[in-house]
Amino acid sequence: MGKKYKVMVVEDQIMPRQLFEWLINSSENYELAISIDNAATADIYCLNQHIDLILMDVITKKGASGLEAAERIKQKHPHIKIIIVTSMPECSWMDRAKRIGVESFWYKEVNEESIVTLMDKTMAGESIYPETIPQVELGLASGMDFSKRELEVLREMTGGYTNSEIADHLFMSLSSVKTHIQSMLDKTGFHNRTELAVKARESGLVILDRKES
C-alpha cells in the first residue's frame, strides 16, 4: 500500500460531513487529516498541517464562504487540490471556482460519479466539472428559462435591494431593471417582486454572497 493522501473536510452539515469522513477512513488511498465546519479557518489549518486534498462546501458555518477560503488557499498553497461540494444550484459558483483554480466541482445530490471517484481523478491530475447545473423549478418556469442578465437582477433581488440599487450595482438603467423583473414575473407567474425574490432564494437558484462595506 502506498502513501495515503491527507484530506481536509470543510462541511457544516452533519450528515454530509459524517459521510465524507466515513468514505475517507474506509479508503485505501486517503486519510482524514481534519474535519471542520467553518471555511473561515480552513487556510489556517493548511499552514499547520500537511494537506493534499480539500473537500469544501460553498456555504459553511456562520455563512463563511468556501470559495473565498479556496481562493486564499490557492494563493498560498497552489499544490493543494480542492473539490468544491454543494447542494445549491447557484449558477455563478462553477465559473468562480474555475477562475480561482479549484480543480473539481461536485453536486451532492445529483452527481453521477461518487465523490471517491472524483477524488481519485482529481488527485490523478484531472479537473472535473459538471456539464450542467441542477435544474430547479421557480413557479411556472425552470432555471433554464432565465437569461444571464435576468439571473443577475434576480440575485440582487434576493439581497433585498431596491430597483434603483440594483441598477447602480449592475450598471443598468432603472427601466431595464424593471423590464427584466416584469419578464421574470411573466415567466414564473408570481404576483410581485417580493414573492419572486423569496422563492428564488428558497430554491437556491441564485444566492448573493457579495459583502457590502
Tab-separated table of C-alpha atoms in Angstrom:
chain	number	residue	atom	x	y	z
A	1	MET	CA	0.000	0.000	0.000
A	2	GLY	CA	1.352	3.403	-0.950
A	3	LYS	CA	1.260	6.633	0.988
A	4	LYS	CA	-2.224	7.879	1.726
A	5	TYR	CA	-3.348	11.360	0.713
A	6	LYS	CA	-4.248	13.642	3.624
A	7	VAL	CA	-7.763	15.085	3.265
A	8	MET	CA	-9.428	18.044	4.963
A	9	VAL	CA	-13.237	18.132	5.090
A	10	VAL	CA	-14.916	21.536	5.408
A	11	GLU	CA	-18.655	20.958	5.814
A	12	ASP	CA	-21.134	22.301	8.376
A	13	GLN	CA	-23.968	19.835	7.729
A	14	ILE	CA	-23.632	16.803	9.989
A	15	MET	CA	-24.816	14.075	7.608
A	16	PRO	CA	-22.628	15.002	4.597
A	17	ARG	CA	-19.625	15.577	6.865
A	18	GLN	CA	-20.008	12.179	8.512
A	19	LEU	CA	-20.429	10.538	5.102
A	20	PHE	CA	-17.242	12.163	3.775
A	21	GLU	CA	-15.354	11.150	6.917
A	22	TRP	CA	-16.538	7.538	6.639
A	23	LEU	CA	-15.658	7.307	2.936
A	24	ILE	CA	-12.195	8.730	3.559
A	25	ASN	CA	-11.481	6.480	6.539
A	26	SER	CA	-12.718	3.440	4.587
A	27	SER	CA	-10.475	4.159	1.597
A	28	GLU	CA	-7.062	2.670	0.919
A	29	ASN	CA	-5.896	5.887	-0.754
A	30	TYR	CA	-6.977	8.586	1.696
A	31	GLU	CA	-6.615	9.529	5.341
A	32	LEU	CA	-8.684	12.133	7.196
A	33	ALA	CA	-6.383	14.900	8.370
A	34	ILE	CA	-9.048	17.132	9.898
A	35	SER	CA	-12.769	17.830	9.631
A	36	ILE	CA	-14.123	21.336	10.370
A	37	ASP	CA	-17.434	23.133	9.948
A	38	ASN	CA	-16.249	26.669	9.138
A	39	ALA	CA	-14.377	27.652	5.982
A	40	ALA	CA	-13.114	30.839	7.626
A	41	THR	CA	-10.329	28.889	9.344
A	42	ALA	CA	-9.514	26.400	6.561
A	43	ASP	CA	-6.455	28.291	5.328
A	44	ILE	CA	-5.057	28.487	8.868
A	45	TYR	CA	-5.138	24.702	9.228
A	46	CYS	CA	-3.259	24.434	5.918
A	47	LEU	CA	-0.397	26.366	7.499
A	48	ASN	CA	-0.043	23.912	10.378
A	49	GLN	CA	-0.821	20.556	8.768
A	50	HIS	CA	0.111	18.658	5.639
A	51	ILE	CA	-2.962	18.636	3.410
A	52	ASP	CA	-3.151	17.094	-0.070
A	53	LEU	CA	-6.856	17.474	-0.833
A	54	ILE	CA	-9.776	19.513	0.498
A	55	LEU	CA	-13.481	18.725	0.207
A	56	MET	CA	-15.218	22.043	0.891
A	57	ASP	CA	-18.802	23.229	0.853
A	58	VAL	CA	-19.585	26.684	-0.529
A	59	ILE	CA	-21.625	27.952	2.412
A	60	THR	CA	-20.416	26.814	5.825
A	61	LYS	CA	-20.970	27.729	9.470
A	62	LYS	CA	-21.919	31.373	10.113
A	63	GLY	CA	-22.100	31.931	6.357
A	64	ALA	CA	-18.360	31.574	5.799
A	65	SER	CA	-17.634	31.107	2.091
A	66	GLY	CA	-15.812	28.030	0.876
A	67	LEU	CA	-14.992	29.830	-2.353
A	68	GLU	CA	-13.308	32.682	-0.502
A	69	ALA	CA	-11.368	30.146	1.549
A	70	ALA	CA	-10.398	28.279	-1.616
A	71	GLU	CA	-9.040	31.482	-3.123
A	72	ARG	CA	-6.891	32.183	-0.065
A	73	ILE	CA	-5.608	28.612	-0.004
A	74	LYS	CA	-4.771	28.576	-3.719
A	75	GLN	CA	-2.788	31.788	-3.350
A	76	LYS	CA	-0.663	30.394	-0.517
A	77	HIS	CA	-0.706	26.652	-1.282
A	78	PRO	CA	-1.293	26.129	-5.013
A	79	HIS	CA	-0.261	22.460	-4.716
A	80	ILE	CA	-3.265	21.629	-2.503
A	81	LYS	CA	-6.079	20.252	-4.634
A	82	ILE	CA	-9.629	21.377	-3.858
A	83	ILE	CA	-13.028	19.896	-4.642
A	84	ILE	CA	-15.956	22.234	-4.041
A	85	VAL	CA	-19.103	20.376	-2.955
A	86	THR	CA	-22.582	21.899	-2.770
A	87	SER	CA	-26.272	21.114	-2.939
A	88	MET	CA	-27.178	24.603	-4.199
A	89	PRO	CA	-27.680	25.178	-7.944
A	90	GLU	CA	-26.412	28.791	-7.880
A	91	CYS	CA	-25.198	29.223	-11.451
A	92	SER	CA	-22.221	31.527	-10.804
A	93	TRP	CA	-20.315	29.273	-8.408
A	94	MET	CA	-18.781	26.956	-11.001
A	95	ASP	CA	-17.411	29.894	-13.005
A	96	ARG	CA	-15.943	31.451	-9.880
A	97	ALA	CA	-14.381	28.151	-8.811
A	98	LYS	CA	-12.711	27.811	-12.216
A	99	ARG	CA	-11.306	31.352	-12.002
A	100	ILE	CA	-9.867	30.623	-8.559
A	101	GLY	CA	-8.183	27.455	-9.817
A	102	VAL	CA	-10.301	24.902	-7.959
A	103	GLU	CA	-9.647	21.511	-9.533
A	104	SER	CA	-13.106	19.924	-9.352
A	105	PHE	CA	-16.746	20.638	-8.513
A	106	TRP	CA	-19.369	18.176	-7.215
A	107	TYR	CA	-23.109	18.471	-6.600
A	108	LYS	CA	-24.117	16.396	-3.575
A	109	GLU	CA	-27.493	15.082	-4.677
A	110	VAL	CA	-27.309	14.770	-8.446
A	111	ASN	CA	-23.758	13.815	-9.402
A	112	GLU	CA	-23.482	10.560	-11.348
A	113	GLU	CA	-19.949	9.907	-10.118
A	114	SER	CA	-19.221	9.122	-6.486
A	115	ILE	CA	-17.168	11.593	-4.509
A	116	VAL	CA	-14.385	8.992	-4.105
A	117	THR	CA	-14.168	8.531	-7.883
A	118	LEU	CA	-13.948	12.296	-8.262
A	119	MET	CA	-11.224	12.419	-5.606
A	120	ASP	CA	-9.243	9.737	-7.454
A	121	LYS	CA	-9.496	11.586	-10.774
A	122	THR	CA	-8.625	14.909	-9.163
A	123	MET	CA	-5.527	13.523	-7.462
A	124	ALA	CA	-4.538	11.928	-10.787
A	125	GLY	CA	-4.411	15.400	-12.323
A	126	GLU	CA	-7.863	15.693	-13.871
A	127	SER	CA	-10.172	18.688	-13.437
A	128	ILE	CA	-13.790	17.538	-13.265
A	129	TYR	CA	-16.752	19.920	-13.544
A	130	PRO	CA	-20.419	19.071	-14.239
A	131	GLU	CA	-21.609	19.914	-17.730
A	132	THR	CA	-24.811	21.465	-16.368
A	133	ILE	CA	-26.126	22.787	-13.085
A	134	PRO	CA	-29.044	21.086	-11.299
A	135	GLN	CA	-32.316	22.465	-12.601
A	136	VAL	CA	-34.902	23.888	-10.234
A	137	GLU	CA	-38.465	24.974	-10.803
A	138	LEU	CA	-39.444	28.537	-9.996
A	139	GLY	CA	-43.184	28.922	-10.296
A	140	LEU	CA	-44.128	28.093	-13.881
A	141	ALA	CA	-40.517	28.378	-15.073
A	142	SER	CA	-37.287	26.435	-14.712
A	143	GLY	CA	-33.838	27.879	-14.140
A	144	MET	CA	-33.031	27.424	-17.817
A	145	ASP	CA	-35.793	29.854	-18.804
A	146	PHE	CA	-33.964	32.911	-17.483
A	147	SER	CA	-31.325	34.912	-19.309
A	148	LYS	CA	-27.952	35.604	-17.720
A	149	ARG	CA	-28.941	39.221	-17.147
A	150	GLU	CA	-32.235	38.226	-15.560
A	151	LEU	CA	-30.370	35.940	-13.147
A	152	GLU	CA	-28.037	38.800	-12.239
A	153	VAL	CA	-31.025	41.010	-11.419
A	154	LEU	CA	-32.718	38.168	-9.532
A	155	ARG	CA	-29.580	37.557	-7.466
A	156	GLU	CA	-29.583	41.200	-6.386
A	157	MET	CA	-33.282	40.983	-5.563
A	158	THR	CA	-32.635	38.143	-3.101
A	159	GLY	CA	-30.408	40.571	-1.196
A	160	GLY	CA	-33.385	42.848	-0.609
A	161	TYR	CA	-32.128	45.659	-2.829
A	162	THR	CA	-34.450	48.176	-4.448
A	163	ASN	CA	-34.689	48.562	-8.219
A	164	SER	CA	-32.571	51.718	-8.045
A	165	GLU	CA	-29.869	49.960	-6.016
A	166	ILE	CA	-29.869	47.029	-8.438
A	167	ALA	CA	-29.480	49.436	-11.354
A	168	ASP	CA	-26.445	51.010	-9.624
A	169	HIS	CA	-24.860	47.648	-8.743
A	170	LEU	CA	-25.251	46.229	-12.255
A	171	PHE	CA	-24.620	49.483	-14.157
A	172	MET	CA	-28.032	49.290	-15.786
A	173	SER	CA	-30.827	51.779	-16.337
A	174	LEU	CA	-33.764	51.663	-13.946
A	175	SER	CA	-36.108	50.913	-16.820
A	176	SER	CA	-34.013	47.889	-17.837
A	177	VAL	CA	-34.180	46.503	-14.297
A	178	LYS	CA	-37.964	46.893	-14.278
A	179	THR	CA	-38.192	45.206	-17.693
A	180	HIS	CA	-36.171	42.192	-16.509
A	181	ILE	CA	-38.253	41.864	-13.341
A	182	GLN	CA	-41.513	42.003	-15.287
A	183	SER	CA	-40.176	39.384	-17.707
A	184	MET	CA	-39.379	37.037	-14.799
A	185	LEU	CA	-42.795	37.641	-13.253
A	186	ASP	CA	-44.418	36.745	-16.571
A	187	LYS	CA	-42.350	33.554	-16.837
A	188	THR	CA	-42.918	32.374	-13.275
A	189	GLY	CA	-46.500	33.508	-12.776
A	190	PHE	CA	-45.638	35.135	-9.439
A	191	HIS	CA	-47.660	38.185	-8.470
A	192	ASN	CA	-44.952	40.575	-7.289
A	193	ARG	CA	-41.192	41.071	-6.973
A	194	THR	CA	-41.184	40.101	-3.273
A	195	GLU	CA	-42.675	36.695	-3.985
A	196	LEU	CA	-40.216	36.228	-6.851
A	197	ALA	CA	-37.219	37.112	-4.674
A	198	VAL	CA	-38.302	34.930	-1.745
A	199	LYS	CA	-38.969	31.879	-3.924
A	200	ALA	CA	-35.686	32.335	-5.779
A	201	ARG	CA	-33.744	32.486	-2.514
A	202	GLU	CA	-35.540	29.425	-1.142
A	203	SER	CA	-34.791	27.419	-4.289
A	204	GLY	CA	-31.070	28.217	-4.230
A	205	LEU	CA	-31.189	29.191	-7.902
A	206	VAL	CA	-29.344	32.412	-7.110
A	207	ILE	CA	-27.529	33.355	-3.910
A	208	LEU	CA	-25.999	36.758	-3.294
A	209	ASP	CA	-22.687	36.453	-1.452
A	210	ARG	CA	-21.338	39.951	-2.024
A	211	LYS	CA	-20.418	41.732	1.211
A	212	GLU	CA	-21.286	45.407	1.393
A	213	SER	CA	-18.860	47.746	3.100
